[in-house]
Structures are given as structure tokens and as C-alpha cells.
CSV table of C-alpha atoms in Angstrom, one decimal:
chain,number,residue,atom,x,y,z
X,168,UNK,CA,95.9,93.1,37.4
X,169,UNK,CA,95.2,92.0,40.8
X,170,UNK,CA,97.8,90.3,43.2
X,171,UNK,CA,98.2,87.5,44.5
X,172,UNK,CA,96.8,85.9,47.3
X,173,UNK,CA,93.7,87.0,49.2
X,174,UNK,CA,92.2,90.2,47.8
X,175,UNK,CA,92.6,93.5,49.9
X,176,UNK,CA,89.5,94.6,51.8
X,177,UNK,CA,90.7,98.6,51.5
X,178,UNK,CA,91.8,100.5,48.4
X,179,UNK,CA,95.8,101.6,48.4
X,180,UNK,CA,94.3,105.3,48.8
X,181,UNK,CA,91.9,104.3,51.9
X,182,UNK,CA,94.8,102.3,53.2
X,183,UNK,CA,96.4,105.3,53.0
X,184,UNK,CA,94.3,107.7,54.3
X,185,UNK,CA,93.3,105.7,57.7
X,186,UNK,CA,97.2,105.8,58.0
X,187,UNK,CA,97.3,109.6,57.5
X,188,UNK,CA,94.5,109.8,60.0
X,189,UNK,CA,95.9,107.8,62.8
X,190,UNK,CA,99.6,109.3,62.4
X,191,UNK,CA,97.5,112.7,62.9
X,192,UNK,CA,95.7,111.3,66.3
X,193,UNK,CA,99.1,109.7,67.7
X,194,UNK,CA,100.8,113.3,66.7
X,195,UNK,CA,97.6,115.1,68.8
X,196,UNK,CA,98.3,112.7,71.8
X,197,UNK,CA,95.3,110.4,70.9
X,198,UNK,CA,97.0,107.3,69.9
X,199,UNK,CA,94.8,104.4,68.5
X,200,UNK,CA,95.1,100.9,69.3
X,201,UNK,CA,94.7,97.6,67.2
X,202,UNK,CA,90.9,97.9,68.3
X,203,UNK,CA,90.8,101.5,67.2
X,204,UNK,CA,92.0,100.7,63.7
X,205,UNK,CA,89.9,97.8,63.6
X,206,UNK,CA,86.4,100.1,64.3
X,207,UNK,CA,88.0,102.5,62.1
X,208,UNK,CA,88.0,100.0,59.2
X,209,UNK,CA,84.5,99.0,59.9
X,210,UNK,CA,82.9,102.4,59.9
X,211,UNK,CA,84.5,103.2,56.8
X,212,UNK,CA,83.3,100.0,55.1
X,213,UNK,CA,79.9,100.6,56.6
X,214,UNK,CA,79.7,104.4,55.5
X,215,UNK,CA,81.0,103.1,51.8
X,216,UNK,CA,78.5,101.0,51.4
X,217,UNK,CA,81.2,97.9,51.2
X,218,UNK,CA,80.4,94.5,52.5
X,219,UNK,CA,83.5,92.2,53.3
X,220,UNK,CA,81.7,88.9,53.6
X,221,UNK,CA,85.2,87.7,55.5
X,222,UNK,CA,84.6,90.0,58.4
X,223,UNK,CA,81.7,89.2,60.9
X,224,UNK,CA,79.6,92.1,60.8
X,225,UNK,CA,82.2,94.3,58.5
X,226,UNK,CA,84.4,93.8,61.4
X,227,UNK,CA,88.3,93.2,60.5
X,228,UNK,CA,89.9,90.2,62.6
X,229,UNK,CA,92.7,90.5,65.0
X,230,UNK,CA,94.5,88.8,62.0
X,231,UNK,CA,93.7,91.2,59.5
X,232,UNK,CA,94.9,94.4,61.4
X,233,UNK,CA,99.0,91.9,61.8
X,234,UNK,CA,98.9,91.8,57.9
X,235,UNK,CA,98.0,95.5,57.6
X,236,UNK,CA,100.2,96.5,60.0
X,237,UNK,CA,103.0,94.3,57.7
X,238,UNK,CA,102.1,96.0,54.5
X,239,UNK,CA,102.2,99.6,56.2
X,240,UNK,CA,105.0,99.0,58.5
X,241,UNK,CA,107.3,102.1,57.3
X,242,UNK,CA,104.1,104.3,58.4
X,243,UNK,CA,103.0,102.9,61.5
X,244,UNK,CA,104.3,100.2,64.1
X,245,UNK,CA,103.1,99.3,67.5
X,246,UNK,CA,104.8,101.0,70.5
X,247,UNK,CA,103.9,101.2,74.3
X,248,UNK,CA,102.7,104.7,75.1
X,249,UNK,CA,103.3,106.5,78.5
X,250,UNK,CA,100.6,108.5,79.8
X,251,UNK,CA,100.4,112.4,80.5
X,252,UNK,CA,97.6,115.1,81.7
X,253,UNK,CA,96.2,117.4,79.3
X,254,UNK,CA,98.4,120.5,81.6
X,255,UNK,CA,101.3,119.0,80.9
X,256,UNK,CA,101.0,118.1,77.0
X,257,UNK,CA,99.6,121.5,76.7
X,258,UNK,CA,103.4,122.8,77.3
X,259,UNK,CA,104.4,124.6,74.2
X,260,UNK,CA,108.4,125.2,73.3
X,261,UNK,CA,107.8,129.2,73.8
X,262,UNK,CA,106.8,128.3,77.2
X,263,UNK,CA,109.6,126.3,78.0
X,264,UNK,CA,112.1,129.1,76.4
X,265,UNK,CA,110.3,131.7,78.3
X,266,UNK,CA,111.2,129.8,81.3
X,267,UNK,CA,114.7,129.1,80.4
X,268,UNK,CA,115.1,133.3,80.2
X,269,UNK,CA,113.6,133.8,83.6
X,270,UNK,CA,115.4,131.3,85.0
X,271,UNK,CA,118.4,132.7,83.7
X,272,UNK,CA,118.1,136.2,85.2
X,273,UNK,CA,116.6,135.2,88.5
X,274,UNK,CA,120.1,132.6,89.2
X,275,UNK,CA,122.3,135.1,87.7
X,276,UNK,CA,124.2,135.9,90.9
X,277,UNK,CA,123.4,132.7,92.4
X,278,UNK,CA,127.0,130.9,93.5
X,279,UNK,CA,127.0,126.9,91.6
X,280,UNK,CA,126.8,125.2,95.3
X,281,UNK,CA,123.6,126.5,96.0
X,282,UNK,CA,121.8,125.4,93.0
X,283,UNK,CA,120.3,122.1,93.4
X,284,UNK,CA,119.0,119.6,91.2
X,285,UNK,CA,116.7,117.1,93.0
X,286,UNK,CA,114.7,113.9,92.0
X,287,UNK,CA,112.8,111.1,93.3
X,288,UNK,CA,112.1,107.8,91.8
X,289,UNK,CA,110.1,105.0,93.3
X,290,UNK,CA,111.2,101.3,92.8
X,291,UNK,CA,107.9,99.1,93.0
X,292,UNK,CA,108.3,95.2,93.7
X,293,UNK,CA,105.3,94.7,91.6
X,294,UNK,CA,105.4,92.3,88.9
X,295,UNK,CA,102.4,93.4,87.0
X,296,UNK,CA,99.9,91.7,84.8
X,297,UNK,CA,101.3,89.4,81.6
X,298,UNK,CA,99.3,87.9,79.1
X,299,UNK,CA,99.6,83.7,79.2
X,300,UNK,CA,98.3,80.5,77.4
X,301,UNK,CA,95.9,78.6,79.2
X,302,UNK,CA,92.7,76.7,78.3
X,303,UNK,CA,89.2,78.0,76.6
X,304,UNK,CA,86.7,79.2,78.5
X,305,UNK,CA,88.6,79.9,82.3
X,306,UNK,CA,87.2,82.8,84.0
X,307,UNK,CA,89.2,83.5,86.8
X,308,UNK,CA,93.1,83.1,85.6
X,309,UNK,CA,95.8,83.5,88.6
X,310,UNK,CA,99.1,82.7,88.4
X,311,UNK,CA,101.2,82.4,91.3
X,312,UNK,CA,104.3,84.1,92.7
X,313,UNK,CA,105.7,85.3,95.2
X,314,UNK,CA,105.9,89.3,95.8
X,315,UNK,CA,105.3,91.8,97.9
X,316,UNK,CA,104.1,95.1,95.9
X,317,UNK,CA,106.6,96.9,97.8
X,318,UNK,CA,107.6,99.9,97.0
X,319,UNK,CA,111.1,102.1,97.7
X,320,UNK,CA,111.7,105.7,97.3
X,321,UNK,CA,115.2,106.9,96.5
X,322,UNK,CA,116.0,110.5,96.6
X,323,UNK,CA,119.0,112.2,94.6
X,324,UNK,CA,120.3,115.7,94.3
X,325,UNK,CA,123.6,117.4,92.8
X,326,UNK,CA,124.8,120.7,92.7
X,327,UNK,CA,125.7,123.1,89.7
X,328,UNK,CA,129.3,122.6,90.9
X,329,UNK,CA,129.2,118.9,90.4
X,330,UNK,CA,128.9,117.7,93.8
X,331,UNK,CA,126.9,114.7,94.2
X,332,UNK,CA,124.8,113.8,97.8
X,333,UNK,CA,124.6,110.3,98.4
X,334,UNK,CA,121.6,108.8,97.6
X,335,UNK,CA,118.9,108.7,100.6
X,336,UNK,CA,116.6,105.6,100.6
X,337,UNK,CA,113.0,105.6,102.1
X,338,UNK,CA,111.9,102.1,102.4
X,339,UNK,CA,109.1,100.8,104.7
X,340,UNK,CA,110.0,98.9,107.4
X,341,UNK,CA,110.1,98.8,111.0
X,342,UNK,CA,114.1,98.4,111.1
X,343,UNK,CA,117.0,99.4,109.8
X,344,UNK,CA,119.7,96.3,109.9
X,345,UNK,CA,123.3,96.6,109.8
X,346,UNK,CA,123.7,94.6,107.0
X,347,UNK,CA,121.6,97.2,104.7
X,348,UNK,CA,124.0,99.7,105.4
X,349,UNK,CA,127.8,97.9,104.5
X,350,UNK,CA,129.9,98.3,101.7
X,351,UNK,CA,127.8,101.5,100.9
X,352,UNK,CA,129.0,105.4,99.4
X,353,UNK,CA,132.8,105.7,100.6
X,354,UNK,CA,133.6,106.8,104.3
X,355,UNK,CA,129.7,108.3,104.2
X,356,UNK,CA,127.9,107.0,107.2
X,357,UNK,CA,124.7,105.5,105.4
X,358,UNK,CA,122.7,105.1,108.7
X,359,UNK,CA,122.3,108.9,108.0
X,360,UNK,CA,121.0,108.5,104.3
X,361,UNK,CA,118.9,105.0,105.3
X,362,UNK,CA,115.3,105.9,107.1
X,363,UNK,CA,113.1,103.5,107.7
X,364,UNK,CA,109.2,104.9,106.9
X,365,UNK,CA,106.8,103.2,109.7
């Protein structure tokens, strides 16, 4: 008996399989996108020998791939991924526990106070690009406001003991005004932890 509505263009087991099959990618750190699954549909249809006369050219529709991603959406959901080399995703866990033992043994004898933890993170003033409404057929879209792409590092570091450093700022500019440096880390002179970077 089939169901209601508009007919599936994929078997429940090929539907299943192409899920299998990007869960495996995403798991390899080759993640598909909706575009991705839309080819991959295609070139299965194609290779079957199937002809979905609501695609253009065999080719599933941008609406196709939301209602797929409904039916499926205990499997598979759409996330933003973060980017990493191939050194770094090549890390196994025995590599990270082999450093964890030789880090042991060479701070064995180390006092707390001088082991340090340092980081820095950069704070950009750059909005980025969104995706808008605007009329059919405009090539060049801009949309205006105001911003600098600045950007401002901020260095921190702790030691084993739990003593914290106040945070030092590196920011470009040609000054350093008093006003930056008021109400900062108690009785800790923040003219000392403020550079400007010219």
C-alpha cells in the first residue's frame, strides 16, 4: 500500500543506505553538504537506471533534500562544521596518552608556579557575510554598515598553583588612552598589561 501524498523518489533501503554513507564521510572528516546529498541522489538514480520526471535532469530540488532531511532527522541534521588540517585530525588517542606519560615524567619535579598554561584568542570586529532577501536577478548585493575588521589579541596564562595573570591586550592603535585602562583587574596597573601594536 503506498502512502500518502507525493510518492518517494528513493526506496526506504536506498534512503537508508545514502544515510549510512554520509554518517561514514562526516565520521572520516568529509562532511557532505545539502549539494552533496543532492549529486549523491542523482548519481544513484542515474546509475539505477531510474528517471524522476520531477527532478530537472534526475536532479533533487533544494525542496526535496528539507523533506528528506524531515523524514531522516534522528540520523542526520544540519550543523556548522569547524575546519581542521589533515596533521591535526590525524591525532590518534594513543598519541595523546603517550603524551600525557611523557609529560608526566618530564614535570615530575617541577614546583606548581612554574608551570604555565598560556593562550591567545583574537576578537575580530568583522561582521561577516549573511544571507538576505532582495530582488531577482541583482548581481552585485552590498549591504551597508558600519565596521572596522578590526581585530584584538588578548593573551592569558595561569599557573598549576592557581594563580591567574591579568589578561594582556594587544590592540592596534597609535595610543593608549586613560580611559581604556579604568576600573580594570584590582590594584594591577593595566598600563603594564595594555600595549598598543603600531
Amino acid at each position: 500500500m503506498k502512502s500518502q501524498g507525493g510518492q518517494r523518489a528513493l526506496s526506504d533501503e536506498a534512503e537508508k543506505y545514502i544515510i549510512k554513507y554520509i554518517n561514514i564521510c562526516s565520521e572520516w572528516g568529509y562532511p557532505f553538504d545539502t549539494y552533496d546529498l543532492r549529486i549523491i541522489i542523482k548519481r544513484y538514480l542515474d546509475r539505477v537506471g531510474i528517471e524522476v520526471k520531477k527532478f530537472k535532469n534526475n536532479l533533487p530540488g533544494v525542496v526535496y533534500i528539507e523533506c528528506f532531511l524531515k523524514r531522516h532527522k534522528k540520523e542526520i541534521s544540519e550543523r556548522i562544521s569547524q575546519n581542521i588540517k589533515r596533521s591535526r585530525a590525524a591525532v590518534s588517542p594513543q598519541i595523546i596518552e603517550e603524551y600525557f606519560r611523557q609529560l608526566e615524567n618530564s614535570l615530575k619535579d617541577v614546583p606548581l608556579c612554574n608551570i604555565v598554561n598560556y593562550d591567545e584568542s583574537n576578537l575580530a570586529d568583522d561582521p561577516g557575510k549573511k544571507k538576505v532577501l532582495t530582488k531577482r536577478g541583482v548581481k552585485y548585493l552590498e549591504r551597508v554598515m558600519n565596521h572596522t575588521k578590526s581585530s584584538t589579541s588578548l593573551m592569558m596564562a595561569a599557573f598549576a598553583d592557581g594563580t591567574l595573570l591579568p589578561c594582556y591586550v594587544v590592540y592596534k592603535a597609535g595610543n593608549l588612552y586613560n580611559t581604556w585602562t579604568t576600573n580594570g583587574h584590582g590594584g594591577r596597573d593595566l598600563e603594564k598589561v595594555m600595549g598598543p601594536m603600531v
